[in-house]
Coordinates of C-alpha atoms and ligand atoms in Angstrom, one line a residue:
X10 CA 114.1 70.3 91.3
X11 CA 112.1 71.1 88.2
X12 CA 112.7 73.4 85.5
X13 CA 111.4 76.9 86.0
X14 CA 109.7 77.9 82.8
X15 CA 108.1 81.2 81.1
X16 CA 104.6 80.7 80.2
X17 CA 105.2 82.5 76.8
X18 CA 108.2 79.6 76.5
X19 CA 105.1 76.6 77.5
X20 CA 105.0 75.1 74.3
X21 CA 108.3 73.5 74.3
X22 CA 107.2 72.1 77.3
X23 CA 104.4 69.7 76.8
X24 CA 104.5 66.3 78.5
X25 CA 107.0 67.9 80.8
X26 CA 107.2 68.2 84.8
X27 CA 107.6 72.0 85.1
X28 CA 107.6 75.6 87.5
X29 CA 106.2 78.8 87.4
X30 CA 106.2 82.0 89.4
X31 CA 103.2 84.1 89.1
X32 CA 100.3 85.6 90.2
X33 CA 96.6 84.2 90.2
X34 CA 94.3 86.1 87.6
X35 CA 91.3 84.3 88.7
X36 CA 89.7 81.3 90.3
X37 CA 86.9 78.8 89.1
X38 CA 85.6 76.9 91.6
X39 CA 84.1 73.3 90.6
X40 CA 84.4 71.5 94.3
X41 CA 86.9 68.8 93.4
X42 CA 88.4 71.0 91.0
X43 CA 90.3 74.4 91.2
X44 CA 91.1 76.2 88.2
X45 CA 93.6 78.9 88.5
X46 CA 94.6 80.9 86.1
X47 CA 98.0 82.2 86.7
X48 CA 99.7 85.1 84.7
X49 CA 103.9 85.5 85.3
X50 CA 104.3 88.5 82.9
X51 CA 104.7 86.8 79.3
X52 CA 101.4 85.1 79.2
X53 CA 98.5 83.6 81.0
X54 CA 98.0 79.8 81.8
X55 CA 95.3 77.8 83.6
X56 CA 96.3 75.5 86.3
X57 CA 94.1 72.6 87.0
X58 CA 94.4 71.6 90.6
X59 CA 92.4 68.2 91.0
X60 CA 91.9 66.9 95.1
X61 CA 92.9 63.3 94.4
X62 CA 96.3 64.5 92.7
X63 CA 97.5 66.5 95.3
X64 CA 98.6 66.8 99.1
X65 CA 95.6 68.1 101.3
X66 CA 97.5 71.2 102.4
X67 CA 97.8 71.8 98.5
X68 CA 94.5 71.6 98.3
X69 CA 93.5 73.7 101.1
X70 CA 95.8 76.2 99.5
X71 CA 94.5 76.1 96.4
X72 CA 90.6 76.8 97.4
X73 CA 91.3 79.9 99.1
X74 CA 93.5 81.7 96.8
X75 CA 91.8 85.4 96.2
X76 CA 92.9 87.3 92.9
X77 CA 96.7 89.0 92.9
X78 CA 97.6 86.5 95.3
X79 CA 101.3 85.1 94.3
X80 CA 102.3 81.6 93.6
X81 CA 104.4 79.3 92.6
X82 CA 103.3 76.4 91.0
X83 CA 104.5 73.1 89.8
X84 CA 103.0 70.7 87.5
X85 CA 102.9 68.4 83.8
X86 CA 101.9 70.9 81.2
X87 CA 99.4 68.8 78.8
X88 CA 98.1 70.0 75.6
X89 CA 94.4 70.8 75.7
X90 CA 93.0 72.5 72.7
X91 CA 89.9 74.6 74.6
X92 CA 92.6 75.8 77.8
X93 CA 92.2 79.2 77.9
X94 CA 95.3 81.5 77.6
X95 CA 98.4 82.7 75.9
X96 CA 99.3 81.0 74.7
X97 CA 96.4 79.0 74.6
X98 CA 95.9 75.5 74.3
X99 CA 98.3 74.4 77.0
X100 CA 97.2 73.3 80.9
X101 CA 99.1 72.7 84.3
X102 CA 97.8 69.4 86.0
X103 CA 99.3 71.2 89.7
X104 CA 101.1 68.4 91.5
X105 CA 103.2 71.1 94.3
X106 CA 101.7 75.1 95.3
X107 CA 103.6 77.7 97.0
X108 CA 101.9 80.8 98.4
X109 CA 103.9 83.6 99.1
X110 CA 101.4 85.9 99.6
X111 CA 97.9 86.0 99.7
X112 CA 96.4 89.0 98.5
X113 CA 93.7 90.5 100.0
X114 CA 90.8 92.8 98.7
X115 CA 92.4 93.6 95.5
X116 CA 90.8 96.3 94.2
X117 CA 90.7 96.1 90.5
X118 CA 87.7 93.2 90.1
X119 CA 87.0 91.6 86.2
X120 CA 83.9 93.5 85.9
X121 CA 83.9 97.3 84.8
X122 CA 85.2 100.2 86.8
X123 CA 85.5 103.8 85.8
X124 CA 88.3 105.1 83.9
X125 CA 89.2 107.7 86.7
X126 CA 88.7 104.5 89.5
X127 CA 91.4 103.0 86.9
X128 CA 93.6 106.1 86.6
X129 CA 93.9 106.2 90.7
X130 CA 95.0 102.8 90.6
X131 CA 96.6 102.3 87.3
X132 CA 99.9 101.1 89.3
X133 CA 97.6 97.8 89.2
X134 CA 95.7 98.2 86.5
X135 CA 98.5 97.7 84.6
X136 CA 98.1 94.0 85.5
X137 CA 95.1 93.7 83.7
X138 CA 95.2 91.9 80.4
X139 CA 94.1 94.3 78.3
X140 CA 96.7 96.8 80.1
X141 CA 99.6 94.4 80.0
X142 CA 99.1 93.3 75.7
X143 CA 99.2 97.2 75.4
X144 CA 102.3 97.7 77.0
X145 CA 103.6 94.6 75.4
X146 CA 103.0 96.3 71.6
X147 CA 104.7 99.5 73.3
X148 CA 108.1 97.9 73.8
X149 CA 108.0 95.8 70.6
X150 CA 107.5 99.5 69.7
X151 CA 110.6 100.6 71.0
X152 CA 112.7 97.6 69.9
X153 CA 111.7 97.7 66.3
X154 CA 112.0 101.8 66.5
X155 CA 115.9 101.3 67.5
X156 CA 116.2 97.9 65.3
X157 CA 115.6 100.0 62.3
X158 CA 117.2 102.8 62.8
X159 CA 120.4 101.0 64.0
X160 CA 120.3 99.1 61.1
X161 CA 120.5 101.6 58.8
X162 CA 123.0 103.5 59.2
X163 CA 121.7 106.3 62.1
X164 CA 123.9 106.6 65.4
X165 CA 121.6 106.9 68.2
X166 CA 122.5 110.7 70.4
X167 CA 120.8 111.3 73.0
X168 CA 119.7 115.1 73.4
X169 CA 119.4 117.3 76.8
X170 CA 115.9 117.5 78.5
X171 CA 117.0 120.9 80.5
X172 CA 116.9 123.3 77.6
X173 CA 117.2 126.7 77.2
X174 CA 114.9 127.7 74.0
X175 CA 111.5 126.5 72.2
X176 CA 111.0 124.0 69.9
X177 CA 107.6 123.5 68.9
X178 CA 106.4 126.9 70.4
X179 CA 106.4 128.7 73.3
X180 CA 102.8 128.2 74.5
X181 CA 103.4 124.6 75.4
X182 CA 106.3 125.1 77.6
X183 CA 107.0 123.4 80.7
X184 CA 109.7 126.1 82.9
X185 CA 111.8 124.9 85.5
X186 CA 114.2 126.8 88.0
X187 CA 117.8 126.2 87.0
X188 CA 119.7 127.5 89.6
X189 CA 118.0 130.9 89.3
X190 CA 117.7 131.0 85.6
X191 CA 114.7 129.8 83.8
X192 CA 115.2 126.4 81.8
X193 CA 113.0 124.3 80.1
X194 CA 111.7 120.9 79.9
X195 CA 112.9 119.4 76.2
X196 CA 110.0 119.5 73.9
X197 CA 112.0 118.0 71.2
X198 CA 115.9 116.7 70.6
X199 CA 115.4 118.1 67.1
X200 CA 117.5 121.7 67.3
X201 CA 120.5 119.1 69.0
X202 CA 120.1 116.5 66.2
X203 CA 120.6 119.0 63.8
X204 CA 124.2 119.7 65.4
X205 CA 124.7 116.0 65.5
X206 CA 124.6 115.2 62.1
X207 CA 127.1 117.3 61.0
X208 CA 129.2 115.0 63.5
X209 CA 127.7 111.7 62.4
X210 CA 125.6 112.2 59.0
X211 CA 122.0 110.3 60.3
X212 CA 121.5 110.2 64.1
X213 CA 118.5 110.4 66.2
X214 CA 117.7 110.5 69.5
X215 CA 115.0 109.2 71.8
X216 CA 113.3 109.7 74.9
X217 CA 110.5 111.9 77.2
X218 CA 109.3 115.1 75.3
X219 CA 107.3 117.5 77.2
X220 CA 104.3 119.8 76.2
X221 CA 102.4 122.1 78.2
X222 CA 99.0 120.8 76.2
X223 CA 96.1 122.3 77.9
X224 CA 93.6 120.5 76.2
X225 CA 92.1 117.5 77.5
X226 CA 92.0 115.4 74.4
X227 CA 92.9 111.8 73.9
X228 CA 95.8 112.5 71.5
X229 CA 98.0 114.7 73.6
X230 CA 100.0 113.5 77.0
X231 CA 102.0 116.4 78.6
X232 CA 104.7 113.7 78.7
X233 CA 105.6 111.4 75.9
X234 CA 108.0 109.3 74.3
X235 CA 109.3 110.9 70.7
X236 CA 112.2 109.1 68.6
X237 CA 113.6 111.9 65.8
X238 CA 115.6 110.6 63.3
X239 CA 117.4 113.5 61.7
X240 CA 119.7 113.3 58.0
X241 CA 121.7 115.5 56.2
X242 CA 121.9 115.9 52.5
X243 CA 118.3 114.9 52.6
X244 CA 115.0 116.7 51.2
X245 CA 111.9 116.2 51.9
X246 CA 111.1 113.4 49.3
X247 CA 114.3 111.4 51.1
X248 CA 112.5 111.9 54.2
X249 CA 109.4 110.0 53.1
X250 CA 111.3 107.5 52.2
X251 CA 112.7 106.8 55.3
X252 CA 109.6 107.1 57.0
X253 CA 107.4 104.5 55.1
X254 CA 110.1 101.9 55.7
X255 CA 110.9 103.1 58.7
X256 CA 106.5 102.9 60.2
X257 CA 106.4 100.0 58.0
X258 CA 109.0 98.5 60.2
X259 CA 107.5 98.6 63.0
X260 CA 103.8 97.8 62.0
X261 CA 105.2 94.4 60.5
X262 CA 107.1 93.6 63.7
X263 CA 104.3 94.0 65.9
X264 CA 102.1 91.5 63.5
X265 CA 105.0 89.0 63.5
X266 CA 105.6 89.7 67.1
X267 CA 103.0 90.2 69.0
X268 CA 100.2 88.7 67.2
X269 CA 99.0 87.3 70.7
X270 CA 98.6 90.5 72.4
X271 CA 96.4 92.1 69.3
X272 CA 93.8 89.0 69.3
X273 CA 93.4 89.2 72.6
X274 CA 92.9 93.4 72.1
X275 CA 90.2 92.4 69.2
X276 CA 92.3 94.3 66.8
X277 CA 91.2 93.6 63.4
X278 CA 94.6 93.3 61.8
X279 CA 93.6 93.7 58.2
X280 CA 94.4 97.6 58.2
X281 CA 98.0 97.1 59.3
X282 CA 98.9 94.1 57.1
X283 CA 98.7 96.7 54.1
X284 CA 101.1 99.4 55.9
X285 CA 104.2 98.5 53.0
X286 CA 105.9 101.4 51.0
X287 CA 105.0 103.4 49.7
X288 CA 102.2 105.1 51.3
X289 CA 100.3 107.8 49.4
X290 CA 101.2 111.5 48.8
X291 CA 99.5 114.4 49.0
X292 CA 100.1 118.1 48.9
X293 CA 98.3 120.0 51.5
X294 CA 96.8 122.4 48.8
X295 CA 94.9 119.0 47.5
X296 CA 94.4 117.7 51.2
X297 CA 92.5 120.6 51.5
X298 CA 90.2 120.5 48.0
X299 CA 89.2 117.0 49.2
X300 CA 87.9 118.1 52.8
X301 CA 86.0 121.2 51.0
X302 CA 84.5 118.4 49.1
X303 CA 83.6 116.3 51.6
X304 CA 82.3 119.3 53.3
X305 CA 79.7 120.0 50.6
X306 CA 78.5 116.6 50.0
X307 CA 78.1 115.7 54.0
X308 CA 74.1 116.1 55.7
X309 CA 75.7 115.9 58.9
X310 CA 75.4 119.2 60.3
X311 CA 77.9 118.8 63.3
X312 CA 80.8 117.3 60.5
X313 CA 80.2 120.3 58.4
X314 CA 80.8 122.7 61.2
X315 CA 83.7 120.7 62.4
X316 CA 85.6 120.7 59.1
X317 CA 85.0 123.9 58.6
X318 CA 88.7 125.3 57.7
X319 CA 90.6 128.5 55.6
X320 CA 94.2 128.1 53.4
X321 CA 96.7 128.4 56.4
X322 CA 95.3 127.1 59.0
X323 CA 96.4 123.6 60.2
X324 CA 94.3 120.4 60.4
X325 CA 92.5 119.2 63.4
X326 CA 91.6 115.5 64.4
X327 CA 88.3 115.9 62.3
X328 CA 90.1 117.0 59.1
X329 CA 92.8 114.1 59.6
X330 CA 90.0 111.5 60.4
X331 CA 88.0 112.4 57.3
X332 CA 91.2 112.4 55.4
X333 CA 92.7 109.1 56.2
X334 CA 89.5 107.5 55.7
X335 CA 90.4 108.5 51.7
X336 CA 93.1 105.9 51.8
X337 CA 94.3 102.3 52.8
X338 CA 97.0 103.1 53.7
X339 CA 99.0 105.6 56.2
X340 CA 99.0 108.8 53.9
X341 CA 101.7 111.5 54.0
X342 CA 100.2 115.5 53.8
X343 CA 103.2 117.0 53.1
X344 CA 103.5 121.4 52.1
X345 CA 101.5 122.8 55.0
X346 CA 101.4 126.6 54.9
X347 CA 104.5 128.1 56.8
X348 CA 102.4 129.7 59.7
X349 CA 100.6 126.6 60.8
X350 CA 103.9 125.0 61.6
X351 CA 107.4 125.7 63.4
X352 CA 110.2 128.3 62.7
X353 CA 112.7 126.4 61.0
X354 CA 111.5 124.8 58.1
X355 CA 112.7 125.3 54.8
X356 CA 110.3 127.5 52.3
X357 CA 109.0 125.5 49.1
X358 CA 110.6 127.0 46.1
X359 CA 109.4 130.0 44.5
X360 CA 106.1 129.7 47.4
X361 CA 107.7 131.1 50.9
X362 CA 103.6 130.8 51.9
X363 CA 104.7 126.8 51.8
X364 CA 106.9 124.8 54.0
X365 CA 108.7 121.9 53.2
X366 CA 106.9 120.1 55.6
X367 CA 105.0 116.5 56.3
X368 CA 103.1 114.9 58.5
X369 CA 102.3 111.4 58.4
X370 CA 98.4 110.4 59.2
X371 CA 97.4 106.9 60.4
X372 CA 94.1 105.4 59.1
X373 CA 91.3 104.8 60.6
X374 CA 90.4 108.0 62.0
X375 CA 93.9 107.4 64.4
X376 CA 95.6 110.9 62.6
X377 CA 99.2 112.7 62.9
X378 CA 101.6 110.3 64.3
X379 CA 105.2 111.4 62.6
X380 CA 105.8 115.2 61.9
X381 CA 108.8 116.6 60.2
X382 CA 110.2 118.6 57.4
X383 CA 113.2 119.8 55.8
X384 CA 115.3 122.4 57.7
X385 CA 116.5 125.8 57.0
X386 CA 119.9 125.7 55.7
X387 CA 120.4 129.1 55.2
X388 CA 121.8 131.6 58.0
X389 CA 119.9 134.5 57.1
X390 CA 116.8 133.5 56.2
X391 CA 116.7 131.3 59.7
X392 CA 117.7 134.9 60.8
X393 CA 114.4 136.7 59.4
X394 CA 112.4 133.5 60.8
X395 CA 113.8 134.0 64.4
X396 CA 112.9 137.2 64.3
X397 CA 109.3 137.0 62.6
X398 CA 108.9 134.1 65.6
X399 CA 109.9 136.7 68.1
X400 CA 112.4 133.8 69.5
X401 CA 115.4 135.1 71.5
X402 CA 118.6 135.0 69.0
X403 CA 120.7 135.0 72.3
X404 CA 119.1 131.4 72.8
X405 CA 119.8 130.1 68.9
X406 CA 123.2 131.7 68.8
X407 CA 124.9 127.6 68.8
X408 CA 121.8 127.2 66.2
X409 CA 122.3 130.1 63.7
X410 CA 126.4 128.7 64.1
X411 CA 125.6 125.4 62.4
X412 CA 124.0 127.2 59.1
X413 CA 127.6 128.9 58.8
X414 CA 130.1 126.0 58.6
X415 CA 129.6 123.3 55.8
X416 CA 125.1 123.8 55.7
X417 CA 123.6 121.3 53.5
X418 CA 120.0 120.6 53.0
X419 CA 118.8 118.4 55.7
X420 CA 116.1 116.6 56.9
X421 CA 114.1 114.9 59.9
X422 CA 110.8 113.7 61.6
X423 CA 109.5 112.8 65.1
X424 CA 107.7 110.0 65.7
X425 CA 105.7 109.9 69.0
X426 CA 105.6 106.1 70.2
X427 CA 101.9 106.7 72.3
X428 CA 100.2 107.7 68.9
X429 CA 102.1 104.6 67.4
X430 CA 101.2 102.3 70.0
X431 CA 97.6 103.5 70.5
X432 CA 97.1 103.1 66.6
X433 CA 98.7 99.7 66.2
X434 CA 96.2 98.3 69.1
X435 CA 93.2 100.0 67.8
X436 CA 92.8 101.5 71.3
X437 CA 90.7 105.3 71.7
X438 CA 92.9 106.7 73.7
X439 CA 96.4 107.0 74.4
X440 CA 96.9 107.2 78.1
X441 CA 96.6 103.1 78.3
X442 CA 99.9 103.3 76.1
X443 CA 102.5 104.4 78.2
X444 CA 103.1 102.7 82.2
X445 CA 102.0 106.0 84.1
X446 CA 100.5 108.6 81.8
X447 CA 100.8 112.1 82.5
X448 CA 98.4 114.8 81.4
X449 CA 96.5 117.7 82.1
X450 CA 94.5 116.7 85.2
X451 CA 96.9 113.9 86.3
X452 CA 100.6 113.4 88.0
X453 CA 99.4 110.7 90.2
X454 CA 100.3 107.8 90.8
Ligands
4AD507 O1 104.7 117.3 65.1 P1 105.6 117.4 66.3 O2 105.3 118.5 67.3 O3 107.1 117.6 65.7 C1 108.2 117.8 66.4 O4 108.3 117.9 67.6 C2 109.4 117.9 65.6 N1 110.5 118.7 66.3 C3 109.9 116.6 65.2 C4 111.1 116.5 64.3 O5 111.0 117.0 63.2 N2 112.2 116.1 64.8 O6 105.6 116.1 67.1 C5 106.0 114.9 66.5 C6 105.1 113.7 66.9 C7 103.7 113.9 66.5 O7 103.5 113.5 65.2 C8 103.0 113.0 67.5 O8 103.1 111.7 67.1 C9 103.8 113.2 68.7 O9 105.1 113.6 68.3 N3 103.2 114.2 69.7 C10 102.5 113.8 70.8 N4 102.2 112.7 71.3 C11 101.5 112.7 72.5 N5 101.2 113.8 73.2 C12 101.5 115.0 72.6 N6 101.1 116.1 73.3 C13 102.2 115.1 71.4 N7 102.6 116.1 70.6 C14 103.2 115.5 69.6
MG508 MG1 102.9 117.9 64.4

């Protein structure tokens, strides 16, 4: 019996009789000679199958292998500087082949297909390279995310997906029948966490947020991943600084990590070896001089109507893609006018106009992907807001509690891991980050 071994794990392995279990990726055909390369889920190796060094049947076996089909395969790994894969630089010379199955008609083909073709059938497309070294980032994603935050000092609490209030606004919610009542899908843990850390100081929870988002674009799932770290006695410059280590965290892991998977996606790396602390500040009163400024100098007639954009209202994707193409680095907006964002953020001092806000913008055009703020510690002015919200007090009763016994200033963000993921592999768009997307024109498969 040989050793079974994990491509990723081939290395160690040169000059060594070995096993693997996989599936064929393709087939090259040179008569005497079968290439097969063979993919087992941490990488991709080519298996050289030659007629003289194996058993007829083998052979046989070997020449009518169709894509998907599933194998396993023993042989001598040698080191061969041009063998395609990934790792690369490593071969099988086959000596024993197993079919289990032989696939037929597959019908995901290397050559291009449609993105709705695709979207039918992503339950295979995620098998494709490209599709797998995406996925691959995402859970390095998630590991650094929970590395990070376990490390320092937050205890992870998971919040309830059946809710009974808004969030992040009531246009964007999904309702459900509870038992005769109406509930909602969780569009954020945040409201919970802010219970929690008078429990546990820094906590944060993590799991599927959902948003009614009726617009098709390619920066909004109806169901994604969010991680929301929350702190107390922390402001809004404390918050920042969690959140460059924090991204910066992650952005290094993947480098160190998964190098592999962002060559093979063509990500130019450069951008992400500078995200370090500190990333850049800005107020969103001088966010907002620099787009009028880049309004007036632009000739491009479409840009100018695009950013086009008034003191209060939020940013789109054109204002954050002109805007991050300012810096090197992720930038932080922070003070966005109270009624472009939510209910519960605390007022800058002596501008109630002002919240004490921030948003985190990747570069390169890739925009929002953290937004937080400082909380409203203060029972009654989290009263007037409820009210100037038109939210249901009933509903915030357990909310409006947790301003009356021991408030202190307090702090938190939300991090959605698609916009993460999507950024960190240069990708366009982010269904291709998450298994089986869901948005506004698709629940299957
Ligand atoms: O800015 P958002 O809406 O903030 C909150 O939900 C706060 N309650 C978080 C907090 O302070 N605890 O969402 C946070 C992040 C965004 O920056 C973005 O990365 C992601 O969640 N996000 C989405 N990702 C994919 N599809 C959508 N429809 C998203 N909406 C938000
Ligand atoms: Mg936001």
């Amino acid at each position: 019996m040989t050793k079974t071994i994990r491509i990723q794990d081939i290395a160690q392995h040169t000059g060594e009789e070995v096993t693997i279990q996989g599936w064929l990726y393709n087939r090259t055909d040179k008569g005497k000679l079968q290439f097969l390369q063979v993919r087992d889920g941490t990488g991709f190796v080519q298996c050289v199958v030659f007629k003289k060094e194996v058993s007829p049947e083998v052979f046989e076996a070997a020449t009518s292998l169709t894509q998907e089909s599933s194998v396993t395969i023993t042989g001598s790994v040698r080191e061969d500087a041009r063998a395609p894969g990934l790792p690369g630089g490593y071969e099988i010379g086959v000596s024993e082949l197993h079919v289990h199955q032989v696939a037929r008609d597959y019908p995901i083909q290397p050559k291009e297909h449609g993105v709705e073709f695709l979207m039918d059938n992503r339950h295979l497309w995620i098998r494709s390279q490209q599709q797998w070294a995406v996925l691959r980032v995402r859970a390095t994603v998630i590991r650094a995310i929970r590395e990070w935050l376990d490390g320092n000092g937050f205890a992870n609490m998971d919040t309830p997906i059946l809710t009974p209030a808004a969030c992040e606004g009531t246009t964007t919610l999904f309702e459900t029948d509870y038992f005769g009542e109406p509930a909602f899908l969780a569009q954020s843990g945040q409201l919970y966490n802010e219970a929690d850390i008078y429990s546990f100081g820094r906590v944060y929870c993590f799991g599927p947020t959902f948003r009614a988002e009726k617009s098709k674009t390619r920066r909004h799932l109806t169901e994604f991943w969010m991680v929301e770290p929350e702190a107390a006695f922390c402001d809004l410059d404390g918050l920042m600084e969690i959140e460059e280590q924090f991204v910066s965290h992650i952005v290094q892991t993947c480098l160190r990590e998964r190098a592999q998977e962002l060559a093979l996606l063509e990500r130019d790396t450069g951008h992400l070896e500078k995200v370090t602390p500190p990333f850049p500040r800005v107020s969103y009163d001088e966010a907002l001089e620099m787009l009028i400024g880049i309004r007036e100098k632009t000739d491009d007639e479409e840009l100018k109507v695009q950013l086009a954009i008034e003191w209060g209202d939020d940013f789109g994707s054109p204002h954050e893609t002109e805007l991050t193409k300012q810096f090197e680095k992720p930038v932080f907006v922070y003070g966005y006018p109270t009624r472009a964002k939510a209910f519960y953020m605390e007022p800058w001092p002596g501008r109630p106009e002002v919240s004490k806000s921030v948003d985190l913008l990747a570069a390169e055009g890739y925009g929002e992907i953290t937004g937080g703020s400082e909380r409203i510690s203060d029972p009654d002015l989290l009263l007037q807001r409820l009210a100037e919200w038109n939210l249901p007090r009933e509903a915030f009763e357990w909310y409006i509690d947790l301003r009356q016994y021991g408030s202190v200033p307090h702090s938190g963000f939300g991090l959605g891991v698609e916009r993460t993921v999507t950024w960190i592999c240069g990708i366009d768009h982010l269904r291709e980050t998450i298994p089986f997307p869901r948005m506004l024109k698709r629940v299957y498969p």
